[in-house]
GROMACS .gro file of C-alpha atoms in nm:
model
  474
    1UNK     CA    1  14.929   8.384   5.962
    2UNK     CA    2  15.027   8.314   6.323
    3UNK     CA    3  14.972   8.587   6.583
    4UNK     CA    4  15.306   8.744   6.682
    5UNK     CA    5  15.203   9.051   6.883
    6UNK     CA    6  14.916   9.110   7.126
    7UNK     CA    7  14.857   9.440   7.308
    8UNK     CA    8  14.554   9.494   7.534
    9UNK     CA    9  14.725   9.751   7.758
   10UNK     CA   10  14.505  10.009   7.930
   11UNK     CA   11  14.188   9.901   7.752
   12UNK     CA   12  13.971   9.825   8.057
   13UNK     CA   13  14.002   9.449   8.028
   14UNK     CA   14  13.904   9.257   8.345
   15UNK     CA   15  13.925   8.896   8.459
   16UNK     CA   16  14.175   8.614   8.490
   17UNK     CA   17  14.444   8.518   8.245
   18UNK     CA   18  14.321   8.196   8.078
   19UNK     CA   19  14.533   7.882   8.055
   20UNK     CA   20  14.461   7.885   7.682
   21UNK     CA   21  14.702   8.179   7.657
   22UNK     CA   22  14.976   7.916   7.633
   23UNK     CA   23  14.842   7.802   7.297
   24UNK     CA   24  14.972   8.116   7.124
   25UNK     CA   25  15.309   7.956   7.063
   26UNK     CA   26  15.410   8.199   6.787
   27UNK     CA   27  15.353   8.503   7.007
   28UNK     CA   28  15.661   8.726   7.037
   29UNK     CA   29  15.525   9.032   7.217
   30UNK     CA   30  15.256   9.026   7.488
   31UNK     CA   31  15.148   9.355   7.649
   32UNK     CA   32  14.880   9.335   7.920
   33UNK     CA   33  14.967   9.636   8.135
   34UNK     CA   34  14.728   9.866   8.326
   35UNK     CA   35  14.438   9.620   8.341
   36UNK     CA   36  14.207   9.490   8.615
   37UNK     CA   37  14.322   9.130   8.624
   38UNK     CA   38  14.319   8.902   8.925
   39UNK     CA   39  14.465   8.571   9.019
   40UNK     CA   40  14.795   8.440   8.892
   41UNK     CA   41  14.991   8.395   8.573
   42UNK     CA   42  14.889   8.057   8.427
   43UNK     CA   43  15.151   7.781   8.420
   44UNK     CA   44  15.094   7.758   8.047
   45UNK     CA   45  15.288   8.084   8.005
   46UNK     CA   46  15.594   7.859   7.975
   47UNK     CA   47  15.463   7.728   7.641
   48UNK     CA   48  15.516   8.065   7.470
   49UNK     CA   49  15.852   7.955   7.336
   50UNK     CA   50  15.884   8.248   7.092
   51UNK     CA   51  15.803   8.521   7.343
   52UNK     CA   52  16.050   8.812   7.352
   53UNK     CA   53  15.851   9.073   7.545
   54UNK     CA   54  15.618   9.014   7.842
   55UNK     CA   55  15.458   9.319   8.006
   56UNK     CA   56  15.212   9.256   8.290
   57UNK     CA   57  15.284   9.577   8.478
   58UNK     CA   58  15.013   9.753   8.682
   59UNK     CA   59  14.755   9.483   8.615
   60UNK     CA   60  14.640   9.405   8.970
   61UNK     CA   61  14.784   9.052   8.974
   62UNK     CA   62  14.823   8.919   9.327
   63UNK     CA   63  14.958   8.568   9.342
   64UNK     CA   64  15.287   8.384   9.309
   65UNK     CA   65  15.494   8.386   8.993
   66UNK     CA   66  15.505   8.042   8.824
   67UNK     CA   67  15.836   7.864   8.771
   68UNK     CA   68  15.730   7.788   8.415
   69UNK     CA   69  15.827   8.147   8.337
   70UNK     CA   70  16.185   8.022   8.344
   71UNK     CA   71  16.129   7.824   8.023
   72UNK     CA   72  16.108   8.133   7.803
   73UNK     CA   73  16.450   8.112   7.643
   74UNK     CA   74  16.374   8.386   7.387
   75UNK     CA   75  16.250   8.637   7.645
   76UNK     CA   76  16.438   8.968   7.634
   77UNK     CA   77  16.213   9.205   7.833
   78UNK     CA   78  16.016   9.105   8.144
   79UNK     CA   79  15.804   9.366   8.325
   80UNK     CA   80  15.604   9.245   8.626
   81UNK     CA   81  15.611   9.577   8.810
   82UNK     CA   82  15.336   9.737   9.020
   83UNK     CA   83  15.148   9.424   9.118
   84UNK     CA   84  15.106   9.243   9.450
   85UNK     CA   85  15.323   8.937   9.406
   86UNK     CA   86  15.385   8.692   9.688
   87UNK     CA   87  15.593   8.383   9.749
   88UNK     CA   88  15.958   8.314   9.670
   89UNK     CA   89  16.151   8.363   9.347
   90UNK     CA   90  16.446   8.125   9.309
   91UNK     CA   91  16.691   8.016   9.040
   92UNK     CA   92  16.415   7.795   8.895
   93UNK     CA   93  16.223   8.103   8.783
   94UNK     CA   94  16.518   8.213   8.568
   95UNK     CA   95  16.676   7.879   8.478
   96UNK     CA   96  16.651   7.910   8.097
   97UNK     CA   97  16.612   8.285   8.043
   98UNK     CA   98  16.928   8.298   7.835
   99UNK     CA   99  16.818   8.600   7.627
  100UNK     CA  100  16.697   8.817   7.915
  101UNK     CA  101  16.826   9.177   7.914
  102UNK     CA  102  16.564   9.378   8.100
  103UNK     CA  103  16.379   9.270   8.415
  104UNK     CA  104  16.144   9.476   8.631
  105UNK     CA  105  15.975   9.333   8.941
  106UNK     CA  106  15.856   9.594   9.185
  107UNK     CA  107  15.578   9.731   9.393
  108UNK     CA  108  15.600  10.108   9.384
  109UNK     CA  109  15.368  10.155   9.684
  110UNK     CA  110  15.607  10.153   9.979
  111UNK     CA  111  15.333  10.137  10.242
  112UNK     CA  112  15.205   9.797  10.128
  113UNK     CA  113  15.323   9.483  10.310
  114UNK     CA  114  15.614   9.302  10.147
  115UNK     CA  115  15.531   8.939  10.067
  116UNK     CA  116  15.773   8.858   9.785
  117UNK     CA  117  16.124   8.723   9.843
  118UNK     CA  118  16.390   8.694   9.573
  119UNK     CA  119  16.635   8.436   9.701
  120UNK     CA  120  16.919   8.281   9.502
  121UNK     CA  121  17.229   8.087   9.607
  122UNK     CA  122  17.562   8.268   9.627
  123UNK     CA  123  17.723   8.026   9.380
  124UNK     CA  124  17.445   8.044   9.122
  125UNK     CA  125  17.562   8.150   8.777
  126UNK     CA  126  17.273   8.323   8.595
  127UNK     CA  127  17.222   8.224   8.229
  128UNK     CA  128  17.168   8.587   8.126
  129UNK     CA  129  17.359   8.915   8.105
  130UNK     CA  130  17.125   9.193   8.208
  131UNK     CA  131  17.135   9.554   8.094
  132UNK     CA  132  16.848   9.669   8.317
  133UNK     CA  133  16.763   9.541   8.666
  134UNK     CA  134  16.470   9.708   8.841
  135UNK     CA  135  16.356   9.546   9.166
  136UNK     CA  136  16.169   9.717   9.448
  137UNK     CA  137  15.917   9.658   9.722
  138UNK     CA  138  16.034   9.303   9.785
  139UNK     CA  139  16.303   9.134   9.991
  140UNK     CA  140  16.621   9.002   9.839
  141UNK     CA  141  16.823   8.725  10.002
  142UNK     CA  142  17.155   8.788  10.175
  143UNK     CA  143  17.343   8.636   9.878
  144UNK     CA  144  17.184   8.864   9.619
  145UNK     CA  145  17.511   9.053   9.585
  146UNK     CA  146  17.651   8.749   9.402
  147UNK     CA  147  17.394   8.793   9.126
  148UNK     CA  148  17.484   9.162   9.101
  149UNK     CA  149  17.853   9.079   9.077
  150UNK     CA  150  17.791   8.841   8.786
  151UNK     CA  151  17.610   9.106   8.580
  152UNK     CA  152  17.899   9.289   8.417
  153UNK     CA  153  17.689   9.456   8.146
  154UNK     CA  154  17.439   9.633   8.373
  155UNK     CA  155  17.377   9.998   8.288
  156UNK     CA  156  17.061  10.052   8.498
  157UNK     CA  157  17.031   9.922   8.855
  158UNK     CA  158  16.738  10.001   9.082
  159UNK     CA  159  16.706   9.805   9.407
  160UNK     CA  160  16.502  10.043   9.618
  161UNK     CA  161  16.320   9.918   9.927
  162UNK     CA  162  16.463   9.566   9.907
  163UNK     CA  163  16.566   9.541  10.275
  164UNK     CA  164  16.938   9.515  10.206
  165UNK     CA  165  17.158   9.558  10.516
  166UNK     CA  166  17.522   9.579  10.422
  167UNK     CA  167  17.826   9.800  10.382
  168UNK     CA  168  17.774  10.050  10.102
  169UNK     CA  169  18.141  10.042  10.002
  170UNK     CA  170  18.130   9.663   9.975
  171UNK     CA  171  17.824   9.674   9.752
  172UNK     CA  172  17.953   9.948   9.525
  173UNK     CA  173  18.264   9.741   9.463
  174UNK     CA  174  18.051   9.460   9.315
  175UNK     CA  175  17.852   9.670   9.069
  176UNK     CA  176  17.931   9.685   8.699
  177UNK     CA  177  18.159   9.973   8.601
  178UNK     CA  178  17.927  10.032   8.302
  179UNK     CA  179  17.636  10.150   8.516
  180UNK     CA  180  17.474  10.483   8.426
  181UNK     CA  181  17.179  10.480   8.668
  182UNK     CA  182  17.206  10.354   9.026
  183UNK     CA  183  16.925  10.354   9.284
  184UNK     CA  184  16.984  10.182   9.620
  185UNK     CA  185  16.744  10.401   9.817
  186UNK     CA  186  16.514  10.294  10.102
  187UNK     CA  187  16.744  10.021  10.233
  188UNK     CA  188  16.969   9.976  10.535
  189UNK     CA  189  17.309  10.040  10.381
  190UNK     CA  190  17.561  10.174  10.631
  191UNK     CA  191  17.915  10.305  10.648
  192UNK     CA  192  18.099  10.570  10.453
  193UNK     CA  193  18.104  10.626  10.081
  194UNK     CA  194  18.432  10.546   9.906
  195UNK     CA  195  18.662  10.833   9.818
  196UNK     CA  196  18.658  10.732   9.451
  197UNK     CA  197  18.390  10.596   9.219
  198UNK     CA  198  18.466  10.341   8.948
  199UNK     CA  199  18.165  10.438   8.735
  200UNK     CA  200  18.290  10.671   8.459
  201UNK     CA  201  17.952  10.666   8.282
  202UNK     CA  202  17.737  10.729   8.591
  203UNK     CA  203  17.465  10.991   8.534
  204UNK     CA  204  17.225  10.939   8.825
  205UNK     CA  205  17.282  10.805   9.177
  206UNK     CA  206  17.020  10.771   9.451
  207UNK     CA  207  17.137  10.646   9.791
  208UNK     CA  208  16.866  10.823   9.988
  209UNK     CA  209  16.695  10.680  10.298
  210UNK     CA  210  16.980  10.467  10.428
  211UNK     CA  211  17.222  10.492  10.723
  212UNK     CA  212  17.523  10.636  10.543
  213UNK     CA  213  17.757  10.860  10.740
  214UNK     CA  214  18.068  11.071  10.714
  215UNK     CA  215  18.127  11.373  10.491
  216UNK     CA  216  17.963  11.426  10.156
  217UNK     CA  217  18.165  11.259   9.880
  218UNK     CA  218  18.425  11.455   9.687
  219UNK     CA  219  18.370  11.268   9.363
  220UNK     CA  220  18.486  11.422   9.037
  221UNK     CA  221  18.209  11.288   8.818
  222UNK     CA  222  17.976  11.377   8.534
  223UNK     CA  223  17.669  11.277   8.734
  224UNK     CA  224  17.364  11.494   8.666
  225UNK     CA  225  17.145  11.373   8.954
  226UNK     CA  226  17.264  11.316   9.313
  227UNK     CA  227  17.016  11.211   9.585
  228UNK     CA  228  17.161  11.144   9.932
  229UNK     CA  229  16.861  11.252  10.140
  230UNK     CA  230  16.767  11.103  10.477
  231UNK     CA  231  17.106  10.969  10.583
  232UNK     CA  232  17.359  11.061  10.852
  233UNK     CA  233  17.602  11.269  10.648
  234UNK     CA  234  17.779  11.546  10.840
  235UNK     CA  235  18.019  11.830  10.776
  236UNK     CA  236  17.996  12.105  10.514
  237UNK     CA  237  17.880  12.102  10.155
  238UNK     CA  238  18.201  12.086   9.946
  239UNK     CA  239  18.308  12.438   9.853
  240UNK     CA  240  18.415  12.323   9.506
  241UNK     CA  241  18.101  12.126   9.423
  242UNK     CA  242  18.071  12.317   9.096
  243UNK     CA  243  18.408  12.180   8.986
  244UNK     CA  244  18.355  11.827   9.114
  245UNK     CA  245  18.013  11.785   8.953
  246UNK     CA  246  17.986  12.050   8.680
  247UNK     CA  247  17.691  11.882   8.507
  248UNK     CA  248  17.474  11.846   8.817
  249UNK     CA  249  17.112  11.955   8.772
  250UNK     CA  250  16.945  11.767   9.062
  251UNK     CA  251  17.083  11.781   9.418
  252UNK     CA  252  16.900  11.649   9.725
  253UNK     CA  253  17.097  11.623  10.049
  254UNK     CA  254  16.801  11.700  10.275
  255UNK     CA  255  16.750  11.547  10.620
  256UNK     CA  256  17.113  11.492  10.711
  257UNK     CA  257  17.343  11.658  10.966
  258UNK     CA  258  17.523  11.896  10.732
  259UNK     CA  259  17.657  12.222  10.873
  260UNK     CA  260  17.843  12.529  10.760
  261UNK     CA  261  17.728  12.780  10.501
  262UNK     CA  262  17.586  12.726  10.156
  263UNK     CA  263  17.895  12.763   9.933
  264UNK     CA  264  17.884  13.055   9.692
  265UNK     CA  265  18.025  12.832   9.419
  266UNK     CA  266  17.695  12.645   9.403
  267UNK     CA  267  17.556  12.945   9.217
  268UNK     CA  268  17.796  12.872   8.931
  269UNK     CA  269  17.604  12.555   8.849
  270UNK     CA  270  17.385  12.732   8.597
  271UNK     CA  271  17.194  12.424   8.482
  272UNK     CA  272  17.064  12.343   8.832
  273UNK     CA  273  16.698  12.239   8.820
  274UNK     CA  274  16.626  12.105   9.170
  275UNK     CA  275  16.812  12.178   9.494
  276UNK     CA  276  16.693  12.055   9.833
  277UNK     CA  277  16.900  12.123  10.146
  278UNK     CA  278  16.603  12.085  10.381
  279UNK     CA  279  16.641  11.991  10.746
  280UNK     CA  280  17.013  12.024  10.808
  281UNK     CA  281  17.216  12.256  11.032
  282UNK     CA  282  17.324  12.507  10.771
  283UNK     CA  283  17.377  12.867  10.880
  284UNK     CA  284  17.476  13.201  10.734
  285UNK     CA  285  17.311  13.406  10.464
  286UNK     CA  286  17.133  13.307  10.149
  287UNK     CA  287  17.369  13.322   9.846
  288UNK     CA  288  17.317  13.644   9.654
  289UNK     CA  289  17.371  13.513   9.300
  290UNK     CA  290  17.108  13.243   9.267
  291UNK     CA  291  16.956  13.441   8.984
  292UNK     CA  292  17.222  13.272   8.768
  293UNK     CA  293  17.005  12.960   8.782
  294UNK     CA  294  16.791  13.056   8.487
  295UNK     CA  295  16.611  12.719   8.472
  296UNK     CA  296  16.568  12.641   8.843
  297UNK     CA  297  16.239  12.469   8.926
  298UNK     CA  298  16.258  12.374   9.296
  299UNK     CA  299  16.448  12.536   9.585
  300UNK     CA  300  16.403  12.399   9.938
  301UNK     CA  301  16.631  12.522  10.217
  302UNK     CA  302  16.371  12.493  10.492
  303UNK     CA  303  16.443  12.383  10.849
  304UNK     CA  304  16.796  12.518  10.883
  305UNK     CA  305  16.954  12.812  11.069
  306UNK     CA  306  16.989  13.049  10.775
  307UNK     CA  307  16.953  13.420  10.844
  308UNK     CA  308  16.970  13.768  10.692
  309UNK     CA  309  16.771  13.905  10.403
  310UNK     CA  310  16.687  13.720  10.084
  311UNK     CA  311  16.832  13.911   9.794
  312UNK     CA  312  16.582  14.063   9.554
  313UNK     CA  313  16.775  13.899   9.271
  314UNK     CA  314  16.637  13.568   9.400
  315UNK     CA  315  16.319  13.632   9.207
  316UNK     CA  316  16.482  13.642   8.866
  317UNK     CA  317  16.422  13.281   8.754
  318UNK     CA  318  16.074  13.280   8.602
  319UNK     CA  319  16.087  12.899   8.596
  320UNK     CA  320  16.074  12.866   8.978
  321UNK     CA  321  15.772  12.658   9.088
  322UNK     CA  322  15.851  12.557   9.447
  323UNK     CA  323  16.027  12.791   9.690
  324UNK     CA  324  16.060  12.690  10.056
  325UNK     CA  325  16.269  12.880  10.308
  326UNK     CA  326  16.045  12.816  10.609
  327UNK     CA  327  16.172  12.754  10.961
  328UNK     CA  328  16.489  12.962  10.942
  329UNK     CA  329  16.580  13.306  11.077
  330UNK     CA  330  16.533  13.519  10.767
  331UNK     CA  331  16.432  13.881  10.820
  332UNK     CA  332  16.344  14.190  10.620
  333UNK     CA  333  16.063  14.221  10.371
  334UNK     CA  334  15.950  13.948  10.136
  335UNK     CA  335  16.163  14.011   9.826
  336UNK     CA  336  15.977  14.218   9.570
  337UNK     CA  337  16.141  14.048   9.275
  338UNK     CA  338  15.962  13.720   9.349
  339UNK     CA  339  15.696  13.879   9.129
  340UNK     CA  340  15.906  13.760   8.836
  341UNK     CA  341  15.842  13.397   8.936
  342UNK     CA  342  15.518  13.376   8.743
  343UNK     CA  343  15.509  12.994   8.765
  344UNK     CA  344  15.518  12.968   9.146
  345UNK     CA  345  15.302  12.685   9.279
  346UNK     CA  346  15.427  12.640   9.637
  347UNK     CA  347  15.557  12.936   9.838
  348UNK     CA  348  15.647  12.868  10.202
  349UNK     CA  349  15.812  13.151  10.398
  350UNK     CA  350  15.670  13.052  10.738
  351UNK     CA  351  15.861  13.040  11.065
  352UNK     CA  352  16.092  13.336  10.999
  353UNK     CA  353  16.105  13.706  11.091
  354UNK     CA  354  15.977  13.864  10.772
  355UNK     CA  355  15.820  14.207  10.817
  356UNK     CA  356  15.606  14.442  10.611
  357UNK     CA  357  15.277  14.401  10.429
  358UNK     CA  358  15.151  14.130  10.200
  359UNK     CA  359  15.329  14.179   9.866
  360UNK     CA  360  15.123  14.343   9.595
  361UNK     CA  361  15.239  14.089   9.338
  362UNK     CA  362  15.056  13.799   9.507
  363UNK     CA  363  14.735  13.764   9.309
  364UNK     CA  364  14.845  14.002   9.035
  365UNK     CA  365  15.180  13.909   8.878
  366UNK     CA  366  15.174  13.568   9.045
  367UNK     CA  367  14.833  13.397   9.031
  368UNK     CA  368  14.940  13.034   8.992
  369UNK     CA  369  14.991  12.960   9.364
  370UNK     CA  370  14.834  12.644   9.503
  371UNK     CA  371  15.004  12.646   9.844
  372UNK     CA  372  15.085  12.972  10.028
  373UNK     CA  373  15.229  12.955  10.380
  374UNK     CA  374  15.339  13.275  10.557
  375UNK     CA  375  15.261  13.172  10.916
  376UNK     CA  376  15.469  13.271  11.219
  377UNK     CA  377  15.634  13.587  11.087
  378UNK     CA  378  15.604  13.958  11.176
  379UNK     CA  379  15.388  14.055  10.879
  380UNK     CA  380  15.123  14.324  10.920
  381UNK     CA  381  14.864  14.531  10.736
  382UNK     CA  382  14.539  14.437  10.564
  383UNK     CA  383  14.462  14.165  10.313
  384UNK     CA  384  14.441  14.359   9.985
  385UNK     CA  385  14.161  14.278   9.736
  386UNK     CA  386  14.397  14.154   9.463
  387UNK     CA  387  14.523  13.891   9.707
  388UNK     CA  388  14.202  13.701   9.635
  389UNK     CA  389  14.291  13.649   9.270
  390UNK     CA  390  14.436  13.307   9.339
  391UNK     CA  391  14.184  13.069   9.180
  392UNK     CA  392  14.410  12.762   9.217
  393UNK     CA  393  14.497  12.807   9.585
  394UNK     CA  394  14.397  12.521   9.817
  395UNK     CA  395  14.626  12.581  10.118
  396UNK     CA  396  14.640  12.930  10.275
  397UNK     CA  397  14.819  12.981  10.607
  398UNK     CA  398  14.864  13.336  10.741
  399UNK     CA  399  14.841  13.242  11.111
  400UNK     CA  400  15.055  13.398  11.386
  401UNK     CA  401  15.128  13.736  11.228
  402UNK     CA  402  15.006  14.091  11.294
  403UNK     CA  403  14.750  14.125  11.017
  404UNK     CA  404  14.455  14.352  11.092
  405UNK     CA  405  14.133  14.482  10.944
  406UNK     CA  406  13.842  14.274  10.822
  407UNK     CA  407  13.860  13.941  10.648
  408UNK     CA  408  13.772  14.024  10.292
  409UNK     CA  409  13.462  13.868  10.140
  410UNK     CA  410  13.657  13.829   9.819
  411UNK     CA  411  13.814  13.514   9.962
  412UNK     CA  412  13.523  13.335   9.799
  413UNK     CA  413  13.694  13.409   9.467
  414UNK     CA  414  13.952  13.149   9.563
  415UNK     CA  415  13.735  12.878   9.417
  416UNK     CA  416  13.971  12.589   9.486
  417UNK     CA  417  14.004  12.696   9.849
  418UNK     CA  418  13.640  12.740   9.945
  419UNK     CA  419  13.478  12.453   9.760
  420UNK     CA  420  13.546  12.108   9.620
  421UNK     CA  421  13.600  12.161   9.252
  422UNK     CA  422  13.697  11.891   9.005
  423UNK     CA  423  13.845  12.155   8.777
  424UNK     CA  424  14.111  12.242   9.034
  425UNK     CA  425  14.425  12.084   8.898
  426UNK     CA  426  14.678  11.984   9.161
  427UNK     CA  427  15.039  12.042   9.068
  428UNK     CA  428  15.259  11.777   8.913
  429UNK     CA  429  15.593  11.730   9.085
  430UNK     CA  430  15.927  11.690   8.921
  431UNK     CA  431  15.982  11.316   8.884
  432UNK     CA  432  16.194  11.186   9.169
  433UNK     CA  433  16.150  11.490   9.393
  434UNK     CA  434  16.060  11.381   9.744
  435UNK     CA  435  15.977  11.710   9.914
  436UNK     CA  436  15.781  11.753  10.236
  437UNK     CA  437  15.553  12.023  10.375
  438UNK     CA  438  15.428  12.075  10.729
  439UNK     CA  439  15.059  12.158  10.769
  440UNK     CA  440  14.932  12.290  11.103
  441UNK     CA  441  14.578  12.167  11.162
  442UNK     CA  442  14.394  12.217  11.491
  443UNK     CA  443  14.720  12.296  11.667
  444UNK     CA  444  14.899  11.984  11.545
  445UNK     CA  445  15.183  11.983  11.297
  446UNK     CA  446  15.139  11.719  11.030
  447UNK     CA  447  15.405  11.646  10.772
  448UNK     CA  448  15.301  11.547  10.422
  449UNK     CA  449  15.500  11.454  10.118
  450UNK     CA  450  15.444  11.717   9.852
  451UNK     CA  451  15.301  11.447   9.627
  452UNK     CA  452  15.033  11.373   9.890
  453UNK     CA  453  14.984  11.740   9.979
  454UNK     CA  454  14.856  11.789   9.628
  455UNK     CA  455  14.571  11.549   9.711
  456UNK     CA  456  14.528  11.650  10.075
  457UNK     CA  457  14.238  11.888  10.033
  458UNK     CA  458  14.172  12.250  10.128
  459UNK     CA  459  14.295  12.440  10.434
  460UNK     CA  460  14.279  12.801  10.549
  461UNK     CA  461  14.429  12.931  10.876
  462UNK     CA  462  14.408  13.300  10.970
  463UNK     CA  463  14.433  13.248  11.346
  464UNK     CA  464  14.640  13.452  11.594
  465UNK     CA  465  14.619  13.782  11.406
  466UNK     CA  466  14.431  14.107  11.476
  467UNK     CA  467  14.141  14.065  11.237
  468UNK     CA  468  13.805  14.216  11.331
  469UNK     CA  469  13.449  14.215  11.209
  470UNK     CA  470  13.243  13.929  11.077
  471UNK     CA  471  13.373  13.606  10.935
  472UNK     CA  472  13.266  13.572  10.569
  473UNK     CA  473  13.011  13.300  10.496
  474UNK     CA  474  13.240  13.117  10.258
   0.00000   0.00000   0.00000
């Protein structure tokens, strides 16, 4: 019986792909992902005339992609993602891929140099009708829009970090109306978003890290995820957002120029899971009814001009894992009801005017914290013994407050803070969340993505307080 399926994924296989691979002419499914391969795909790959699935993702390959790949007329799924490809992809690489529905060619590591160019002529008519197009970490030619326009059956489009410089409205007009997932982030799109969308089935849209401007869109849509971070949007958050996007669970409009208050209606969006309004020019008080968000996981309103007290009802959602309100003008005591947030991993209240003592619930009701930042407030009192019951903590910043007394020896109980410990599990972020945290080290402010903060190491800062006595050995 002829071999039809071969799967060596994630088995520790090392070496080069042999030319003899092309002799398996009856092979229909080839999975070689997550391996330690090197070199290139052999030209003989074009002999696999029955191949329907080819998965070489995350296999360390680092050469050009052979044109013989374009001979695979039965190929339906092609995954070449997370490798280090180089050279130029042209029409010849796709010339006979008449069955192709799903293609993925990307390098997910944005800091690596880009050495792959996908360049096709504007009048080229592709032989396929894609459903999924996932390209990232490479350059696409200035006529790539023509390929997009020809793909009328696309439901998933991801073209992040592909160095596209164009009008966003022009591009959106060329995309299939059937699309459900759209990611054009980390490019150089400019201009204003259209007043209407033609995508009735759209569920997720990511236009973050571009040069888009104007007001936030007033789209009536069923989208569940909206990411517009790191653009030039201005004006207020729409007051009727809950009516425009009633199914929204993920909202990231951080690092823009938004102003005004946080609309009260946003609290009506009871399925909200992630909300990030970081680094805008929002002012006014914190909404009082956020406890309606029973499933909220991440709240980040840091680096704004918000003021007043934070309502004690804020602490109601036990699902809350990341809570950042740092660098605002909040005052009053740290809300007692945060004790109900028994899953808290990151708590950053720094750079405000909070007063009072360290809450009794830190280290008792809430012991899951891995990052605790209370610096630059007006907090006072001693560090209570139960505060040391934070075995997972690896960043502690209490600097620039009015704490007094001795530094408790029980800090050594914070095992992940005082020693390198392989058992200390760093938190896992919500997929797609691109949060940032500022760490002050030796007087310098360093900004880390929350995904990298989890691997950053240990830090403790108790400076600029009124502590006395000896410094504990640990």
